[in-house]
Short mmCIF file of C-alpha atoms and ligand atoms in Angstrom, two decimals:
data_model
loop_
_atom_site.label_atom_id
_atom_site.label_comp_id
_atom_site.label_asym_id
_atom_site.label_seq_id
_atom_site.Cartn_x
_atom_site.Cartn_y
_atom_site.Cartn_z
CA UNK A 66 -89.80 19.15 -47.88
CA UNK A 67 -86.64 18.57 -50.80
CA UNK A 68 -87.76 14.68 -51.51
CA UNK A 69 -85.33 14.13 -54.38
CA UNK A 70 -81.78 15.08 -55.88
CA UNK A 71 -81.78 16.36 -59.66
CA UNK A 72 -78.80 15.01 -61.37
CA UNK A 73 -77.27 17.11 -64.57
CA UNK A 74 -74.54 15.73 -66.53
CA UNK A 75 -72.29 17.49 -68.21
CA UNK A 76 -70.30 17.04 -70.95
CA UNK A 77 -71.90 13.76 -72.34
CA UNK A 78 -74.66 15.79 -73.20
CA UNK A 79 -72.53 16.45 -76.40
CA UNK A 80 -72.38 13.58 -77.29
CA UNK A 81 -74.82 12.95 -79.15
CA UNK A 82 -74.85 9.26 -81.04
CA UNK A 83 -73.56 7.26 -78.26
CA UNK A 84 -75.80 9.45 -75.13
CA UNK A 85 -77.22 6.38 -73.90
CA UNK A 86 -73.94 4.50 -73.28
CA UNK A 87 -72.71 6.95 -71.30
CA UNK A 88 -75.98 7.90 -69.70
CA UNK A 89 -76.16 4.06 -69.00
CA UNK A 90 -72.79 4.21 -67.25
CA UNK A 91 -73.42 7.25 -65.28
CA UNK A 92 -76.19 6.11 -63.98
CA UNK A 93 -75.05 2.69 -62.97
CA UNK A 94 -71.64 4.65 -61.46
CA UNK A 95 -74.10 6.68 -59.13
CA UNK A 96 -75.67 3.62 -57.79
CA UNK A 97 -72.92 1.91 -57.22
CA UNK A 98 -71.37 4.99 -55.28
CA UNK A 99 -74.82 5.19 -53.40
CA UNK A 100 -75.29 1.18 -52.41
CA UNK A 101 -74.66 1.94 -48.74
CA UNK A 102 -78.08 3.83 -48.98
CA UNK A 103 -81.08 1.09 -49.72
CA UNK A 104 -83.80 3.45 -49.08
CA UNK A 105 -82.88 5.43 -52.24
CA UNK A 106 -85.06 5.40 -55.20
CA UNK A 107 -83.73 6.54 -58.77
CA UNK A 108 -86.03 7.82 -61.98
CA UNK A 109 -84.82 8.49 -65.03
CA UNK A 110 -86.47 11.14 -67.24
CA UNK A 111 -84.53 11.88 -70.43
CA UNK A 112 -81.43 14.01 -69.60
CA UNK A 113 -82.11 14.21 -66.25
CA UNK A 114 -81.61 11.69 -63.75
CA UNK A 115 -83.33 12.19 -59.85
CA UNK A 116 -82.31 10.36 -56.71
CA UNK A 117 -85.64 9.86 -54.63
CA UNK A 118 -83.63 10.49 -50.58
CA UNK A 119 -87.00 8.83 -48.98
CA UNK A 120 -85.69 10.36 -46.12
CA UNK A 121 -82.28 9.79 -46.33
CA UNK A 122 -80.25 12.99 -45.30
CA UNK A 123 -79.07 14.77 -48.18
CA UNK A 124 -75.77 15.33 -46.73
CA UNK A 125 -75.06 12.00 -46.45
CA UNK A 126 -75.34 11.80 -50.27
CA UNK A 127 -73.95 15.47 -51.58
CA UNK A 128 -70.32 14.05 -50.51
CA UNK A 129 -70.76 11.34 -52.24
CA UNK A 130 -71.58 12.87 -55.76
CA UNK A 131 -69.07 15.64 -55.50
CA UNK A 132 -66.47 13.25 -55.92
CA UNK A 133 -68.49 10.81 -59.13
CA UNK A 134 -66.87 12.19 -62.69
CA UNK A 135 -69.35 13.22 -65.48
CA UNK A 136 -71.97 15.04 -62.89
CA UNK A 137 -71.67 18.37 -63.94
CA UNK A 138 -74.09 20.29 -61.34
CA UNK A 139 -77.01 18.66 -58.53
CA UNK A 140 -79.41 20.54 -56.66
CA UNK A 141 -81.77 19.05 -53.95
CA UNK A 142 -85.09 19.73 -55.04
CA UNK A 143 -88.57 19.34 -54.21
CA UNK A 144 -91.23 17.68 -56.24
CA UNK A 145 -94.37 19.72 -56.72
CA UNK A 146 -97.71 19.07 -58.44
CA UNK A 147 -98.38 21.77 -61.87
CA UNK A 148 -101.07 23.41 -59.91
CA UNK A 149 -99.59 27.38 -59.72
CA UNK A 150 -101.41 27.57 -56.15
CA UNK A 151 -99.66 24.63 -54.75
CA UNK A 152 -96.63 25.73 -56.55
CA UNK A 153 -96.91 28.99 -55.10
CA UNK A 154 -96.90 27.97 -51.43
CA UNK A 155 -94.50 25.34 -51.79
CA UNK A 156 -92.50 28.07 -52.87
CA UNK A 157 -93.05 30.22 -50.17
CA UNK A 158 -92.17 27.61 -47.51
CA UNK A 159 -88.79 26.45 -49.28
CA UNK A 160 -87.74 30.18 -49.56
CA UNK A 161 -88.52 30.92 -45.81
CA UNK A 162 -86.48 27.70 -44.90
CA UNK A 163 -83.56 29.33 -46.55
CA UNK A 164 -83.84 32.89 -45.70
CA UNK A 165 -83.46 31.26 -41.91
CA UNK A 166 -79.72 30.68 -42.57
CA UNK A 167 -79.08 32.57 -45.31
CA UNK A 168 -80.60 36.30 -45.55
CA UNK A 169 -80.53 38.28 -49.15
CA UNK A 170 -81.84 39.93 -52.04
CA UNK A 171 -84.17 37.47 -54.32
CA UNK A 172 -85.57 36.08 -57.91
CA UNK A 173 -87.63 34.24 -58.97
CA UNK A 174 -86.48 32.14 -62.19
CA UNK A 175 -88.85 29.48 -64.11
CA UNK A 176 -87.98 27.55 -66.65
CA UNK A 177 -91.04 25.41 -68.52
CA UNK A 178 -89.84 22.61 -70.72
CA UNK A 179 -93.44 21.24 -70.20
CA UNK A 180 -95.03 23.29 -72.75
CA UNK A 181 -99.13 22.89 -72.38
CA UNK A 182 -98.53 24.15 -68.87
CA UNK A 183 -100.94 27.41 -69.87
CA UNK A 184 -98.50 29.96 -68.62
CA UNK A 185 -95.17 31.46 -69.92
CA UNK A 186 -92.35 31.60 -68.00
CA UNK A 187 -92.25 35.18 -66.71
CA UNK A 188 -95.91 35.14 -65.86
CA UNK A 189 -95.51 32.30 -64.15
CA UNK A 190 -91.94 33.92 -61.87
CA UNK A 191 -94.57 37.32 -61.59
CA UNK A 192 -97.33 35.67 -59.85
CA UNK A 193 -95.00 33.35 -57.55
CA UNK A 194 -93.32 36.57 -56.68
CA UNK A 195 -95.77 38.72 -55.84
CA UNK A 196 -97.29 35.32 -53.34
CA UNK A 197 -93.90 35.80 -52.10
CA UNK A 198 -94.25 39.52 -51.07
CA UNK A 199 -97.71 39.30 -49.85
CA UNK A 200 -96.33 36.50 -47.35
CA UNK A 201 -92.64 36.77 -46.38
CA UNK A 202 -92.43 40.71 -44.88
CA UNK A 203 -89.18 42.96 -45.82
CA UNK A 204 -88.13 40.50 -48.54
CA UNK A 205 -86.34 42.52 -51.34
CA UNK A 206 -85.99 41.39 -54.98
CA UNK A 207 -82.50 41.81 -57.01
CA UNK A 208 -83.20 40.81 -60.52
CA UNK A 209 -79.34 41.40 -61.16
CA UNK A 210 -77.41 40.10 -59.34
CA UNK A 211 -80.13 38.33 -56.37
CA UNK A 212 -78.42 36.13 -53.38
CA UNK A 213 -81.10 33.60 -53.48
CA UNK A 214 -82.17 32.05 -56.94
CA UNK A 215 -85.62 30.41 -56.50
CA UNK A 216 -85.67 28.07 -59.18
CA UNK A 217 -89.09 26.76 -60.67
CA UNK A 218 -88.32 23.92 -62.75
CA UNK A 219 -92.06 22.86 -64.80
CA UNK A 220 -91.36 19.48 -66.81
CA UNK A 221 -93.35 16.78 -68.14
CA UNK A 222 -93.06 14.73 -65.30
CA UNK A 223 -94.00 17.43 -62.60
CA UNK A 224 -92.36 20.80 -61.27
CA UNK A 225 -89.49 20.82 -59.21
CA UNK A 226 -88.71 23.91 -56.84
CA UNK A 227 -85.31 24.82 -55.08
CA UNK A 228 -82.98 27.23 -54.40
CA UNK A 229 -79.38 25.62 -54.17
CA UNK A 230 -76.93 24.45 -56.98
CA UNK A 231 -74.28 22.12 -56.12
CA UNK A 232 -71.03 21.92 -58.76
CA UNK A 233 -69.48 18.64 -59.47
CA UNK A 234 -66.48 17.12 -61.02
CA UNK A 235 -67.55 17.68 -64.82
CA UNK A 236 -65.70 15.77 -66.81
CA UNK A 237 -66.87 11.90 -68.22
CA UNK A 238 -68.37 8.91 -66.68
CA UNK A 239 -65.58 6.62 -65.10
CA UNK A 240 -64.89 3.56 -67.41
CA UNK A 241 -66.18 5.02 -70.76
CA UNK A 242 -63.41 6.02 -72.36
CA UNK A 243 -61.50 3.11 -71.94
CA UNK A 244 -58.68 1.72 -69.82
CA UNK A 245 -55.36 3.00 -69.37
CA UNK A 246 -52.03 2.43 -67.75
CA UNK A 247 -51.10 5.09 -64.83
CA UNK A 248 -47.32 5.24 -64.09
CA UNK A 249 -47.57 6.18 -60.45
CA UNK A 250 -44.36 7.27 -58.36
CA UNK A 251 -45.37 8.37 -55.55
CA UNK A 252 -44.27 11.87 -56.08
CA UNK A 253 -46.52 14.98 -56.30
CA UNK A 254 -47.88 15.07 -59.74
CA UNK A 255 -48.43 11.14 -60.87
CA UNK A 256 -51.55 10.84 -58.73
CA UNK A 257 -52.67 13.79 -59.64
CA UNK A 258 -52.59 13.00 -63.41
CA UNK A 259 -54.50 9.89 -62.35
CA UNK A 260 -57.12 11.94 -60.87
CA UNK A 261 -57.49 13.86 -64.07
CA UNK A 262 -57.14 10.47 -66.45
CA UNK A 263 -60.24 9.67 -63.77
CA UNK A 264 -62.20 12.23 -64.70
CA UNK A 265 -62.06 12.68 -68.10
CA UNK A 266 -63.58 9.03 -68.25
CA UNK A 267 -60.40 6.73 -68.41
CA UNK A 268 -60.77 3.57 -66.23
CA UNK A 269 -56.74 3.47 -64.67
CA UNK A 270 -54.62 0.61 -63.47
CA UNK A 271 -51.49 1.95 -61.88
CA UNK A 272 -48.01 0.59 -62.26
CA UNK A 273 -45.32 0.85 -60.54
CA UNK A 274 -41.43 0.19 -60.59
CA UNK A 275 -39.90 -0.54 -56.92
CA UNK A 276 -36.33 -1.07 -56.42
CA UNK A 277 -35.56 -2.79 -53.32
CA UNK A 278 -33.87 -2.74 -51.40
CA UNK A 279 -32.78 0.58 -52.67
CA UNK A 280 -36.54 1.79 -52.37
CA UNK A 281 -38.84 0.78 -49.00
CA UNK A 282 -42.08 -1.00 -48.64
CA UNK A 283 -42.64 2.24 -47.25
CA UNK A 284 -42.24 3.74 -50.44
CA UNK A 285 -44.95 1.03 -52.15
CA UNK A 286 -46.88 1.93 -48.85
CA UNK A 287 -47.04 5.34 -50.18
CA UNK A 288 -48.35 4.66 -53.67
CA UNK A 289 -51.12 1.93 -51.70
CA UNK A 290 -52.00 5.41 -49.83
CA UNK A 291 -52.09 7.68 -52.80
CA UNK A 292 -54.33 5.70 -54.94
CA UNK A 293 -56.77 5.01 -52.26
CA UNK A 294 -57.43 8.78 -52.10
CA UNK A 295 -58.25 8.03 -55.84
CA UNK A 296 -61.08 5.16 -55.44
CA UNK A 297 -63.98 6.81 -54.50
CA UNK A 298 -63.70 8.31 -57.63
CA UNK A 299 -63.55 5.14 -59.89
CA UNK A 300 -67.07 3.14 -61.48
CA UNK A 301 -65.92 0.28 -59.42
CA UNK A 302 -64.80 2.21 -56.48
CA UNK A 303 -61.22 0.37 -56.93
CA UNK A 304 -57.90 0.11 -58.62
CA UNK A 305 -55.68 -1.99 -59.69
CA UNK A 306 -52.10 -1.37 -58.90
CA UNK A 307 -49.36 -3.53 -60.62
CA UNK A 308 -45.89 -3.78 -58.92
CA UNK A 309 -42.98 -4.05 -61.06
CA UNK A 310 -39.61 -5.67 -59.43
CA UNK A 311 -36.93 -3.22 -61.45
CA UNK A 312 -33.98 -3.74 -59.04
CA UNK A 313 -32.45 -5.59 -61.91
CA UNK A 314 -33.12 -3.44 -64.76
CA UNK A 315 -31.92 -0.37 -62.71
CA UNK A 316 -28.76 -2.07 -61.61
CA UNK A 317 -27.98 -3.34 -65.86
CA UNK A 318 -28.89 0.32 -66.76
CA UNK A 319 -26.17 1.49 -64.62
CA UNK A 320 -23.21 -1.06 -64.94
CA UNK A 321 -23.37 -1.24 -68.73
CA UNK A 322 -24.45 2.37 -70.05
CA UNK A 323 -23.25 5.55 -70.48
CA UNK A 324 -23.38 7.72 -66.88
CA UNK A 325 -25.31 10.64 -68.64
CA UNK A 326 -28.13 8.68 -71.03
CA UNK A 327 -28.99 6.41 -67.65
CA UNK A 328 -32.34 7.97 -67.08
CA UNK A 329 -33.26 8.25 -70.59
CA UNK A 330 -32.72 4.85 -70.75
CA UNK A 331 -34.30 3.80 -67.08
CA UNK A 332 -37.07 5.65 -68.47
CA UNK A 333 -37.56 3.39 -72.12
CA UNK A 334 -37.66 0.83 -69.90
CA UNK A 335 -40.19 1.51 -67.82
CA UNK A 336 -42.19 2.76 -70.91
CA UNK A 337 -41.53 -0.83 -72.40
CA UNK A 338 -42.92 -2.48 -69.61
CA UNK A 339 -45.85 -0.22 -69.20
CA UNK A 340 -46.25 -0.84 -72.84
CA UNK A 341 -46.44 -4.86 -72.59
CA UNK A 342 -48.81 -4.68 -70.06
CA UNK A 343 -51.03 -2.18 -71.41
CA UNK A 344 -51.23 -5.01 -74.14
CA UNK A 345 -51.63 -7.92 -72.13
CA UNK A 346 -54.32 -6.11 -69.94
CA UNK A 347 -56.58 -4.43 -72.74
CA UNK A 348 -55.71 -0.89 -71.98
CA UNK A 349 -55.03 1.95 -74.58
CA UNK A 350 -52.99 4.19 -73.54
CA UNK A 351 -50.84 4.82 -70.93
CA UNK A 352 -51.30 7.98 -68.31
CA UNK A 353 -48.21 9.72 -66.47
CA UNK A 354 -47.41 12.82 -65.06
CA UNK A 355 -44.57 14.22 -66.86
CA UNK A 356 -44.69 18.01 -66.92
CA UNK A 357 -42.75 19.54 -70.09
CA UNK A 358 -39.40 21.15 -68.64
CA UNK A 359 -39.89 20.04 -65.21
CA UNK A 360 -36.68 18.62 -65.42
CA UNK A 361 -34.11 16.51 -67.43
CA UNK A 362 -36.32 13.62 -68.31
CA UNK A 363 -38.86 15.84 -69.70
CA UNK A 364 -37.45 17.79 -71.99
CA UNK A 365 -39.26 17.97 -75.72
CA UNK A 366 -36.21 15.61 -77.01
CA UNK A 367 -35.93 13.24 -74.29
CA UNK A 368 -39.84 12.92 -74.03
CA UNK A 369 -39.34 11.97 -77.70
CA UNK A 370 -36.30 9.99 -77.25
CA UNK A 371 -38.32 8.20 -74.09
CA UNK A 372 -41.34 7.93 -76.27
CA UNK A 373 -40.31 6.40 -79.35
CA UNK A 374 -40.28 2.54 -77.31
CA UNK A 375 -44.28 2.82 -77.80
CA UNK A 376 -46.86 3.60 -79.93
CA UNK A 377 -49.23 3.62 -77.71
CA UNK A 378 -50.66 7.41 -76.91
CA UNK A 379 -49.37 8.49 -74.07
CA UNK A 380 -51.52 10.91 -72.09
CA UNK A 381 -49.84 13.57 -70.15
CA UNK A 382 -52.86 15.33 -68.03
CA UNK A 383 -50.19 17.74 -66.40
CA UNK A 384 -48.02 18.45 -69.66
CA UNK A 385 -48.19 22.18 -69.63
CA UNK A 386 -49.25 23.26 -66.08
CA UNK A 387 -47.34 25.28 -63.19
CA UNK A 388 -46.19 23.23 -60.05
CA UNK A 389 -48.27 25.33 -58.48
CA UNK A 390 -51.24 24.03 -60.16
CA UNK A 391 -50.21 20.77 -59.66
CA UNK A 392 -49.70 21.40 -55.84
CA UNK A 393 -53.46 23.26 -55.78
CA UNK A 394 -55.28 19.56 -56.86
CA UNK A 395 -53.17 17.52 -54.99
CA UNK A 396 -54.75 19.44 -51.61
CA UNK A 397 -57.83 19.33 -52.95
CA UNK A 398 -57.79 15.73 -53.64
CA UNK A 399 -55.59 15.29 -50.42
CA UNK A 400 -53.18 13.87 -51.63
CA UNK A 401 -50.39 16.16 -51.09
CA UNK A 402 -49.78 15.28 -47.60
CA UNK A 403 -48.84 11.58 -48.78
CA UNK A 404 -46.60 12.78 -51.88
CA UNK A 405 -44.15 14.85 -49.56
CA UNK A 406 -43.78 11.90 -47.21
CA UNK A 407 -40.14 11.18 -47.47
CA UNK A 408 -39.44 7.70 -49.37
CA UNK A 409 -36.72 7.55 -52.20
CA UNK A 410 -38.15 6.64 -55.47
CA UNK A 411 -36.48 4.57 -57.97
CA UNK A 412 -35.96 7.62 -60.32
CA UNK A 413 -34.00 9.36 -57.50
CA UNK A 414 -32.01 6.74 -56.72
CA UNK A 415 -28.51 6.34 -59.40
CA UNK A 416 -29.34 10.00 -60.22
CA UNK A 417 -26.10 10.43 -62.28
CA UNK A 418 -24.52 14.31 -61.77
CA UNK A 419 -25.09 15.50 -65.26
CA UNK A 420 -28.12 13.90 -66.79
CA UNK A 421 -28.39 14.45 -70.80
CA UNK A 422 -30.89 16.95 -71.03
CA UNK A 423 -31.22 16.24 -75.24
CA UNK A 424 -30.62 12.58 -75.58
CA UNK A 425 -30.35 11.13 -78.94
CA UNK A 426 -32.66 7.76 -79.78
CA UNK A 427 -29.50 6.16 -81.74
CA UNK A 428 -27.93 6.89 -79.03
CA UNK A 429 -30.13 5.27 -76.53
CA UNK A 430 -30.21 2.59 -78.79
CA UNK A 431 -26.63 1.84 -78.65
CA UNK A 432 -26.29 1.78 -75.04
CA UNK A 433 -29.64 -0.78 -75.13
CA UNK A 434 -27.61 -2.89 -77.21
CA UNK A 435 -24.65 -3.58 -74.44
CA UNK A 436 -27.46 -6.03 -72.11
CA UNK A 437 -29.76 -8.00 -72.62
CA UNK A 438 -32.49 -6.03 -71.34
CA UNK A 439 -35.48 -8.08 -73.57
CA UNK A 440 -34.86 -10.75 -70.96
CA UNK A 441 -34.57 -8.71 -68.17
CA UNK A 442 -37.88 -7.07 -69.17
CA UNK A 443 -39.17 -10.58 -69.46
CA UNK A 444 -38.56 -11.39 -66.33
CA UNK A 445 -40.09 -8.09 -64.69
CA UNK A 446 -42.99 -8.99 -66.25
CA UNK A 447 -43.47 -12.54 -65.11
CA UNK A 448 -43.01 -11.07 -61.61
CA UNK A 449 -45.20 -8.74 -60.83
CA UNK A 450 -47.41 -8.65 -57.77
CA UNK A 451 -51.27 -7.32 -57.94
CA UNK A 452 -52.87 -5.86 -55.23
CA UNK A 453 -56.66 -4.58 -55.76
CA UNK A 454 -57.33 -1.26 -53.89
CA UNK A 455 -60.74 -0.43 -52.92
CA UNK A 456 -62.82 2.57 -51.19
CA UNK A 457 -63.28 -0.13 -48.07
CA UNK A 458 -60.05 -0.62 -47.39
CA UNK A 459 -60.62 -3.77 -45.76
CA UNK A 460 -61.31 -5.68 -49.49
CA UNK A 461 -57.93 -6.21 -50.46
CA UNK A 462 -57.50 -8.63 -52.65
CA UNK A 463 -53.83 -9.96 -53.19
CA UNK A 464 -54.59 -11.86 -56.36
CA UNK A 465 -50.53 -13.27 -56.74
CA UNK A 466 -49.23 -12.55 -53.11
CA UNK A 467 -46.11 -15.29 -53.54
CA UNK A 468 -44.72 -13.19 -56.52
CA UNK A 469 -43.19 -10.27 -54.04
CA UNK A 470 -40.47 -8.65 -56.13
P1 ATP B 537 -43.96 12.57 -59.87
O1 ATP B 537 -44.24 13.72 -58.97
O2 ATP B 537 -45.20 11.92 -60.38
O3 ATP B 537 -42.96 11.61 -59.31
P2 ATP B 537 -41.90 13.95 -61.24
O4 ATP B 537 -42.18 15.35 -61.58
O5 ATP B 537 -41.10 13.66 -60.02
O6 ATP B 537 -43.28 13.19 -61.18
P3 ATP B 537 -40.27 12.08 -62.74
O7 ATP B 537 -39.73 11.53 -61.49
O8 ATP B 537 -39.35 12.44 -63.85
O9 ATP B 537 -41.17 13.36 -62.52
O10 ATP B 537 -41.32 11.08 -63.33
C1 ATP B 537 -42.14 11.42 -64.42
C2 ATP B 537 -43.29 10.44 -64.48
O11 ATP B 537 -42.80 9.10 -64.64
C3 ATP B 537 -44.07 10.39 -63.19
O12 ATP B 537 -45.03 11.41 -63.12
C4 ATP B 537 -44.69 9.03 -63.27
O13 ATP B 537 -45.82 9.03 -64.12
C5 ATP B 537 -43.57 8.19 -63.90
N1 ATP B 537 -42.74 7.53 -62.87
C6 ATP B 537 -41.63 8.00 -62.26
N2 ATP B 537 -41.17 7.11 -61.34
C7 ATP B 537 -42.01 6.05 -61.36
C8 ATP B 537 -42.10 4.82 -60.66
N3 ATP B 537 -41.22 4.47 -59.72
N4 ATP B 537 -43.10 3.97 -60.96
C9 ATP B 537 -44.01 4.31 -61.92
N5 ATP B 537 -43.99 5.45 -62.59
C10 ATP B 537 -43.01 6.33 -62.34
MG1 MG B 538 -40.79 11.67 -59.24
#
């Protein structure tokens, strides 16, 4: 009986003089996320976009656009003729097909953008109603707070008639804010930043700094794992991910400076580097997951200290929440799992005792000054590997594969 899927987006509906663009996107994200399915049809009507299943299984497809940023809300509807008869027993059929699994209290609810239909609204819930009554025995109505919703939808182009609502993501269609840097660690809260830099529109290519053979393949293995989980939920369905040899960087960071301003300084660099390649790669910004007081490297003076190498903005999704918040999306994204695996990152390896917890920029400076870390950087740069992650993990593409650290 439900023929078609009724899209509603969600925030760009504010958005007033650039709608289309990011209508255009959403809709070409969806079909893109949906190519497995042929069969499907797609119609666009204004602010509303429908998937036609042509008997495809639903639940085949409500997986799918759970996990597709800018959908705000989908419901699986069915398509009706404006003929209030018709209406009416299409109507009573869909409600008895969910009062079989899911028993309640009831309303009816129309809404009637379409305009020369030659009922209002409330007439129009009234006399579906009472059909309802006459033909489904012991049904009760609850115009309060009802367990069943039976939604009449009458547009323009036809009614539509169901009784489920399906929540999304929210957020922005992938790609339309622009592209950004991720610094991903492999810890806890990078990926999950990520996630949020996802949804909020920002396309993402991840970097990240390895140290071997102080860190593991294992530990790039990790990050390969983490940002898979993050795909499905790209316009392309893939990422990027940049690998950055810093063995070298690490090691002049820790036989030239000053014990306590290492990680302050390990950090600049990394910020450098992310900061060069945002450049050379056309992104904006760059996307981490430093949480404010977390600990010493993200304090409000060494965050300033760290950030003063760039002027690019630097987006901090996680800036202000509770671990525990953190933890909470990481399950629901699964990626928790992965993050507590057990490989040293290059942060937690040279973790001097007592960390500077304020670190002075002039100071930083100063210790910069005793290598020379623009070559080093150089040379980072001219070796890093790619390796294109996609949903099917069989596409890997290793577009440099010689160039391992
Ligand atoms: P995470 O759980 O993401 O590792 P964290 O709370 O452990 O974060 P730090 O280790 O201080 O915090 O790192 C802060 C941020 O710096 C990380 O969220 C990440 O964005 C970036 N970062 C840290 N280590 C690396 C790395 N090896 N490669 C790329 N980015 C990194
Ligand atoms: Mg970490």
């Amino acid at each position: 009986m439900s023929d078609r899927i009724l899209i509603r987006y969600g925030e760009l509906s504010l958005k007033k003089s650039n709608r289309k663009q990011f209508t255009d996107k959403m809709k070409f994200t969806i079909k893109r996320a949906l190519k497995d399915y042929p069969n499907l049809e797609y119609l666009d009507c204004s602010m509303r976009f429908y998937i036609i299943l042509n008997d495809v299984n639903p639940d085949l497809i409500i997986p799918i656009l759970k996990k597709i940023p800018g959908i705000y809300s989908f419901s699986i509807v069915s398509y009706c003729e404006k003929d209030l008869d018709k209406i009416k027993e299409l109507s009573c059929k869909l409600l008895k097909e969910e009062l079989a699994h899911n028993e309640g209290t009831i309303k009816v609810n129309t809404s009637r953008s379409d305009k020369d239909f030659p009922m209002e609204s409330l007439e129009i819930s009234k006399a579906i109603a009472s059909y309802l009554f006459k033909n489904i025995p012991n049904l009760k109505a609850d115009v309060h707070n009802p367990k069943i919703v039976l939604n009449v939808d009458l547009r323009v182009e036809g009614c539509f008639i169901y009784t489920n609502i399906h929540y999304g993501l929210g957020g922005l269609p992938n790609g339309s804010i622009g592209k950004v840097e991720l610094l991903i660690s492999g810890g806890i809260d990078s990926v999950v930043a990520g996630y949020l830099g996802i949804r909020k529109g920002m396309e993402i290519e991840a970097i990240h700094y390895a140290s071997p053979p102080y860190t593991s393949d294992m530990a790039v293995q990790k990050v390969i794992d983490l940002l898979e989980k993050l795909t499905p939920y790209t316009e392309y369905q893939s990422i990027t991910l940049i690998i950055v040899p810093f063995t070298k960087i690490q090691q002049a960071i820790y036989d030239n400076c000053r014990d306590d301003y290492c990680i302050t300084i390990m950090r600049r660099m990394m910020y450098r580097i992310a900061d060069r390649l945002a450049r050379e790669r056309n992104a904006l910004g760059i996307l981490n997951g430093e949480n404010i007081g977390q600990v010493a490297s993200q304090t409000l003076e060494s965050i300033q200290t760290i950030g003063s190498v760039t002027d690019l903005p630097v987006i901090r999704p996680l800036s202000t929440m509770d671990k525990s918040e953190i933890i909470e999306i990481a399950k629901q994204i699964d990626t928790y799992d992965i993050s507590i695996r057990p490989y040293e990152d290059c942060c937690t390896v040279f973790v001097p005792k007592h960390p500077q917890i304020k670190p002075r920029k002039e100071m930083a400076e100063s210790q910069e000054k005793k290598f020379d870390y623009q070559t080093l950087i150089d040379e980072a740069v001219n070796n890093v590997r790619y390796i294109k992650l996609t949903t099917n993990k069989h596409h890997d593409i290793f577009l440099n594969d010689d160039n391992i650290f």
